[in-house]
Amino acid sequence: MDWYMMNCELLATCSALGYLEGDVYHREPDCLESIKDLIRYLRHEDETRDVRQQLGAAQILQNDLLPLLVQYPQDKVLFDAVVRLLVNLTQPALLCFGKVPADATSRHHFLQVLSYLQAYKEAFASEKVFGVLSEKLYDVLQLDWEQRQEEDTLLIERILLLVRNVLHVPPDPTEKQDVDGDASVHDRVLWALHISGMDDLLKFLASAQSEQQWALHVLEIISLMFRDQSPEQLAALGQGQAAAERGEDTRELETLRQRELAEKRARALQRPSRHSRFRGSYVIQGLKAIGDNDVVFHKGLHNLQSYSHDLGKEPRRVPRRRWAPPDPGPLRRSARNVRLFLCHFCQDFLEGCYNRLMLLVKDQLLREKAQQHDETYYLWATAFFMAFNRSRGFRPELVSETVGVRAFHFIEQNLTTYYEMALMDKKEAVTWARRMHLALKAYQELLRTVQEMDRSPEPAVRDSSQVIKNNIFYLTEYRELLLALFRKFDETKQPRAFLRDLVETAHLFLRMLEHFCRGRAGLVVQSKRVRRKKKPRAPAALAPQPPSAAELEELWAGLAPQLQACLQGEVPLPEDVVPFDAASETPVEEQRAEALLRIQGCLRGAQAPEALRLLRCAREVWPEGDVFGPSGAGPPEETQLLREIFFAALPRHAPPEAEEPEELEEEEVEEDEEEQTVQVAEKEFNFMDYLKRFACAPVVRACALLLRGYAQNSARTNHCAARLLHRLARDLRMEALLFQLSLFTLFHRLLNDPGAAAHQELVALAKFILGKFFALAATNKKAFVELLFWKNPTAVREMTEGYSSLQEGEGAAARRAPAWTPQEEQALRELYWKYKEVEGQDVIAAILAELPAPGRTRRQVVKHLVRLGLASSAKDFPQQRKGTHIVLWTEEQEQELERLFEEFRGSDDVLGNIMKNLTARRSRARVVEKLLGLGLVSERKELHKKRRRKGRGPELGEADALVVSAQDSSAEEGDSEEEEEEEEEEAESDPIEEHWVPEEGAGQGLVHLLHQEGLAGPLQWLENCLRRTAGDREQEGLSFPVPLVPLSEENEDAMEDRRFRALLRELGLRPPASEQESFWRIPATLTPQQLRRAAASLVHHSPNPEGLPQHPEGLPAPPRHPQAPASAAEQLPAPLGSDSESEEPVPVPLQSGSKRRRQLDSEDEDGGSPEAEPAAAAPCSEDDDDPQPAGRRKRARCLEEEEEED
């Protein structure tokens, strides 16, 4: 980016910082304000990080900020501002962009910011800069915690973050081409950090008791310091092994020279002594060309070894998603003085800081005080410093904090978590694989440390090692961990370095376990077995039958004397009775119904003292409304009240009904639910049985993949892979497990390698396997075909002992379906042709019913029909699902529909009655369409359910209304999901007219259903919206459509519910009319009175128990004392215009001489509007049809319950 393309305001701000004259920087008077402006600009930069790029191109950090930092450290305010700006400018590019961008433009900006960061890191490689930072940090750390201000704590954190950011900058790729031993930019930064004394301050922060909060900051900085270092090389430094290092380099050069000389000799032998201008043509016998003739070779004979049919073909392109992740490659060797400084730092850190710092970090990780994924620094530190300690004298007391069973458990937990996340989070699988690699290296180092403890001369150390091995070898999780990693290894997500460490860890674990088992007879380990048993389908839970009236009378007769004794004080009452549950989520005011149930339960359980005490305590808790009797109630009143509670049919919570399992798709196998239980037991351990678990294709494939790069692998890596394969082939006598073409190709390349002398172990393994193969091929002619497949122990046994050696029920054949005999195939053909033309019948079900061979599944029959050519695919036999999809109407069905329409034309619910009596089950939408098509109705409105008001005639009683409402609700509940969707489509195709007026009490059945579904909150919100709109229209005198905007997630979900939208339509609300509208609206034609009436219909009244008054809050309340006065609400008469069907009846106990029936108007329940006038009382005579006796109400309620059960 050009300096002259810089933003004008940004350029003016940078110019006001100051100027550099020689080695002296002169600041401007507005320097501090300019720095604050730059911080503000960085806070508001765009996604391309334009401000950061412009400042990097102008080199503000190198030319202005660092000179200000060095020359004006005494100005505390300016120093703090400069450090803040430096921390912001040097933050990693990944933090700026979130991740490495995929598109070219954003990636260009990412790389540009990264290049500026690399330039910043080179500018920080200055002893002056780190000297100023170290002095400032030292001065602040000298302060006691009482004297330290908040600004001082922030300064410590910013300096540590600045050092972290500088060390985090990745190296320039051009630096990797430098010679080992040369000082890179990172080495120069580390040397400046060492000269300034910053490393001593880091060790102080790691060991000081009062600086525990900086533990993770210090560990992160230390991990970045040792980013390019090998702990083994650092440990070998300074111990007189410089000659050994030179000798190792000499051996590597000699090996490369010998390989080059061998290749030259091979080329010289292949090339003839006299050059020929004409290469000639040759026929390769036994190698066929595209046709039947042999291949004609037109090149020299020395090129014959490299001939392949793939010559001249374009290589197949591999998709980017299947590219192998880049391998980190060999570590670069730093300058010797830098390595010496780091080696001394490691020694001092282990002796004075390691155990304490790792304890603090682990405590913060377990208490979740750290940031996400900070445990990776803990895992790195465990692997690095324990390897350094093991390679430099091995003092176990220096790493005692990370050696133990708890350390194994912590690392195993993280490794398992990373493994599971790599399987689930496919997009970030590479990142999870890197974290898994860190955990695996820590696990490997723990095993090596325990192995080193076995060799210690101190008995206490050896005993500790035995305790650790007893624990890790006993538990199943540690033994199964490496097997799981082998099985799920994916070369496209995990690098080759992970596979290398996995093979080395598996070799180490098997070796330690083998030594542990030697000399131990009857070794017992833990065994976990997952037991799967079919879960029995529980029948629908039946509600307990309430006792009959005769049984209740008998119980009360036996309870009355005990109750009288309690009332007279002869029997003491319990004191520890509380009528409510303080720990329940239900508010205390809403627990009255539970208290009633508890009182009734105590009475029916013959616990009269508890019932009486519970009644009196409940009266004290809920005195309002005399629900539990008046405050001064005497023994007769309490006896009568307890009797009414005893005989009342209180509603109880019904157990949830078991849902019917849906049938599976046609291609799926129908299976019963399985219940998994993990059984933990102990068994005697056998090492060879455990080794057989590694005899599988994933382990052999992983070793073969690792050995492809045997020339680049270390000697230890090749040894571990060869030893693992040798265990499988020689110890388990499964040589055939390695008979695989990819392995044989590797052996061929190895045996023809001029430098094969350096890999004698691999050569011996290759010759052993090849010899066994050709010996087997002499007797088994199919061995050459078997080379194409990876094998398991069963295939190995069949291959070596004969393909008929397995007994019945062994191997893979035990899991296969039995073969079809010719007789079964003939029977299948006959049954198929017999039922093929039968309409309305499931062909496969009919075949299964008459098939002579039992045990066949639907899927097996369908697959064999396709194999026999009787069907083209499995789609020819669709499995019947729930519901039907009848589209065509027969003539008889049309006549039946016309007859039912004529029969129920005069009823209130024409469509509902037709649906109940229709023979062929169809959806409402299909029936409506057919009625319109036959011309029986002209529009859909004629089929809407008619609402009848009580004031229009006495022909429909209250019991009949209850029966009808129960039938409506049961019919709505009985509709399938498909019918609801079709009804919704029908409703959307028939929008509500603008001047449609809702009927009074509309939607009561839907309100009750929505309350049962848990939508009480959205109903309350809808009620408030209607009342608020009614008040606004009365005050302003204007009417306009008001949208219903759901602001909460609960209300948004309710607006998507089909029943809730059906309720909105019944209330007269209008759906979105076009694509430009998003919300439902309250039409402008609805008056305030209609809106209030619609809001009142949303008030939910739960059904009452028999003989109990309805509590004002909707809860079932206990019966009132006979002598208690009626409440004010109960004394109100039914107002004019009230709808008996829209309000649920409020039954009250009948008193002698009174046959009045009282109802509450919805306006009066809510307090009413200020303009509402009280209606005059209208007493009813004995001849009036309005009041109903208790028996009729009870009969109506029973009918309603029966309809709901149906």
CSV table of N, CA, C and O in Angstrom, one decimal, residues 1075-1112:
chain,number,residue,atom,x,y,z
A,1075,GLU,N,-47.3,-10.4,0.2
A,1075,GLU,CA,-45.9,-10.7,0.6
A,1075,GLU,C,-45.3,-9.5,1.3
A,1075,GLU,O,-44.3,-9.6,2.0
A,1076,GLN,N,-45.9,-8.3,1.1
A,1076,GLN,CA,-45.4,-7.1,1.8
A,1076,GLN,C,-45.7,-7.0,3.3
A,1076,GLN,O,-45.1,-6.3,4.0
A,1077,GLU,N,-46.7,-7.8,3.7
A,1077,GLU,CA,-47.1,-7.9,5.1
A,1077,GLU,C,-46.5,-9.1,5.8
A,1077,GLU,O,-46.4,-10.2,5.1
A,1078,SER,N,-46.0,-9.0,7.0
A,1078,SER,CA,-45.4,-10.1,7.7
A,1078,SER,C,-46.1,-10.5,8.9
A,1078,SER,O,-45.9,-11.6,9.5
A,1079,PHE,N,-47.0,-9.7,9.5
A,1079,PHE,CA,-47.7,-9.9,10.7
A,1079,PHE,C,-49.2,-10.0,10.6
A,1079,PHE,O,-49.8,-9.4,9.7
A,1080,TRP,N,-49.8,-10.7,11.5
A,1080,TRP,CA,-51.3,-10.7,11.6
A,1080,TRP,C,-51.7,-9.4,12.1
A,1080,TRP,O,-50.9,-8.7,12.8
A,1081,ARG,N,-52.9,-9.0,11.8
A,1081,ARG,CA,-53.4,-7.6,12.1
A,1081,ARG,C,-54.8,-7.7,12.8
A,1081,ARG,O,-55.6,-8.6,12.4
A,1082,ILE,N,-55.1,-6.8,13.6
A,1082,ILE,CA,-56.4,-6.6,14.2
A,1082,ILE,C,-57.2,-5.7,13.3
A,1082,ILE,O,-56.8,-4.5,13.1
A,1083,PRO,N,-58.2,-6.2,12.6
A,1083,PRO,CA,-58.9,-5.3,11.6
A,1083,PRO,C,-59.5,-4.0,12.2
A,1083,PRO,O,-59.8,-4.0,13.4
A,1084,ALA,N,-59.6,-3.1,11.3
A,1084,ALA,CA,-60.1,-1.8,11.8
A,1084,ALA,C,-61.6,-1.8,12.0
A,1084,ALA,O,-62.2,-0.9,12.7
A,1085,THR,N,-62.3,-2.9,11.5
A,1085,THR,CA,-63.8,-2.9,11.7
A,1085,THR,C,-64.2,-3.4,13.0
A,1085,THR,O,-65.4,-3.3,13.4
A,1086,LEU,N,-63.3,-4.0,13.8
A,1086,LEU,CA,-63.7,-4.5,15.1
A,1086,LEU,C,-63.9,-3.3,16.1
A,1086,LEU,O,-63.0,-2.5,16.3
A,1087,THR,N,-65.0,-3.3,16.8
A,1087,THR,CA,-65.3,-2.2,17.8
A,1087,THR,C,-64.6,-2.6,19.1
A,1087,THR,O,-64.2,-3.7,19.3
A,1088,PRO,N,-64.4,-1.6,20.0
A,1088,PRO,CA,-63.9,-1.8,21.3
A,1088,PRO,C,-64.6,-2.9,22.1
A,1088,PRO,O,-64.0,-3.7,22.8
A,1089,GLN,N,-66.0,-2.9,22.0
A,1089,GLN,CA,-66.8,-3.9,22.7
A,1089,GLN,C,-66.5,-5.3,22.1
A,1089,GLN,O,-66.3,-6.3,22.9
A,1090,GLN,N,-66.4,-5.4,20.8
A,1090,GLN,CA,-66.0,-6.7,20.2
A,1090,GLN,C,-64.6,-7.2,20.6
A,1090,GLN,O,-64.4,-8.4,20.9
A,1091,LEU,N,-63.7,-6.3,20.7
A,1091,LEU,CA,-62.3,-6.6,21.1
A,1091,LEU,C,-62.3,-7.1,22.5
A,1091,LEU,O,-61.6,-8.1,22.9
A,1092,ARG,N,-63.0,-6.4,23.4
A,1092,ARG,CA,-63.0,-6.8,24.8
A,1092,ARG,C,-63.7,-8.2,25.0
A,1092,ARG,O,-63.3,-9.0,25.8
A,1093,ARG,N,-64.8,-8.4,24.2
A,1093,ARG,CA,-65.4,-9.7,24.2
A,1093,ARG,C,-64.5,-10.8,23.7
A,1093,ARG,O,-64.5,-11.9,24.3
A,1094,ALA,N,-63.7,-10.5,22.7
A,1094,ALA,CA,-62.8,-11.5,22.2
A,1094,ALA,C,-61.7,-11.7,23.2
A,1094,ALA,O,-61.2,-12.9,23.4
A,1095,ALA,N,-61.2,-10.7,23.9
A,1095,ALA,CA,-60.2,-10.8,25.0
A,1095,ALA,C,-60.7,-11.6,26.1
A,1095,ALA,O,-60.0,-12.4,26.7
A,1096,ALA,N,-62.0,-11.4,26.5
A,1096,ALA,CA,-62.6,-12.2,27.6
A,1096,ALA,C,-62.7,-13.6,27.3
A,1096,ALA,O,-62.6,-14.5,28.2
A,1097,SER,N,-62.9,-14.0,26.0
A,1097,SER,CA,-63.0,-15.4,25.6
A,1097,SER,C,-61.7,-16.1,25.8
A,1097,SER,O,-61.6,-17.3,25.7
A,1098,LEU,N,-60.6,-15.3,25.9
A,1098,LEU,CA,-59.3,-16.0,26.0
A,1098,LEU,C,-59.0,-16.3,27.5
A,1098,LEU,O,-57.9,-17.0,27.7
A,1099,VAL,N,-59.8,-15.9,28.4
A,1099,VAL,CA,-59.6,-16.2,29.8
A,1099,VAL,C,-59.9,-17.7,30.0
A,1099,VAL,O,-60.9,-18.2,29.7
A,1100,HIS,N,-58.9,-18.4,30.5
A,1100,HIS,CA,-59.0,-19.9,30.7
A,1100,HIS,C,-59.6,-20.2,32.0
A,1100,HIS,O,-59.1,-19.7,33.0
A,1101,HIS,N,-60.6,-21.1,32.0
A,1101,HIS,CA,-61.2,-21.6,33.3
A,1101,HIS,C,-61.0,-23.1,33.2
A,1101,HIS,O,-61.5,-23.8,32.4
A,1102,SER,N,-60.1,-23.7,34.1
A,1102,SER,CA,-59.9,-25.1,34.2
A,1102,SER,C,-61.1,-25.8,34.7
A,1102,SER,O,-61.9,-25.3,35.5
A,1103,PRO,N,-61.4,-27.0,34.2
A,1103,PRO,CA,-62.6,-27.7,34.6
A,1103,PRO,C,-62.6,-28.0,36.1
A,1103,PRO,O,-61.6,-28.2,36.7
A,1104,ASN,N,-63.8,-27.8,36.7
A,1104,ASN,CA,-64.0,-27.9,38.2
A,1104,ASN,C,-64.2,-29.4,38.6
A,1104,ASN,O,-64.8,-30.1,37.9
A,1105,PRO,N,-63.7,-29.8,39.8
A,1105,PRO,CA,-64.2,-31.0,40.4
A,1105,PRO,C,-65.7,-30.9,40.8
A,1105,PRO,O,-66.2,-29.8,41.0
A,1106,GLU,N,-66.3,-32.0,40.9
A,1106,GLU,CA,-67.7,-32.0,41.1
A,1106,GLU,C,-68.0,-31.4,42.5
A,1106,GLU,O,-67.4,-31.8,43.5
A,1107,GLY,N,-68.9,-30.5,42.6
A,1107,GLY,CA,-69.3,-30.0,43.8
A,1107,GLY,C,-68.4,-28.9,44.4
A,1107,GLY,O,-68.6,-28.6,45.6
A,1108,LEU,N,-67.4,-28.4,43.7
A,1108,LEU,CA,-66.5,-27.4,44.3
A,1108,LEU,C,-66.7,-26.1,43.6
A,1108,LEU,O,-66.9,-26.1,42.4
A,1109,PRO,N,-66.5,-25.0,44.3
A,1109,PRO,CA,-66.6,-23.7,43.6
A,1109,PRO,C,-65.4,-23.4,42.9
A,1109,PRO,O,-64.3,-23.9,43.2
A,1110,GLN,N,-65.5,-22.6,41.8
A,1110,GLN,CA,-64.4,-22.2,41.0
A,1110,GLN,C,-63.7,-21.0,41.7
A,1110,GLN,O,-64.3,-20.0,42.1
A,1111,HIS,N,-62.4,-21.2,41.9
A,1111,HIS,CA,-61.6,-20.1,42.5
A,1111,HIS,C,-61.4,-19.0,41.5
A,1111,HIS,O,-61.3,-19.2,40.3
A,1112,PRO,N,-61.3,-17.8,41.9
A,1112,PRO,CA,-61.1,-16.7,41.0
A,1112,PRO,C,-59.9,-16.8,40.1
A,1112,PRO,O,-59.9,-16.3,39.0
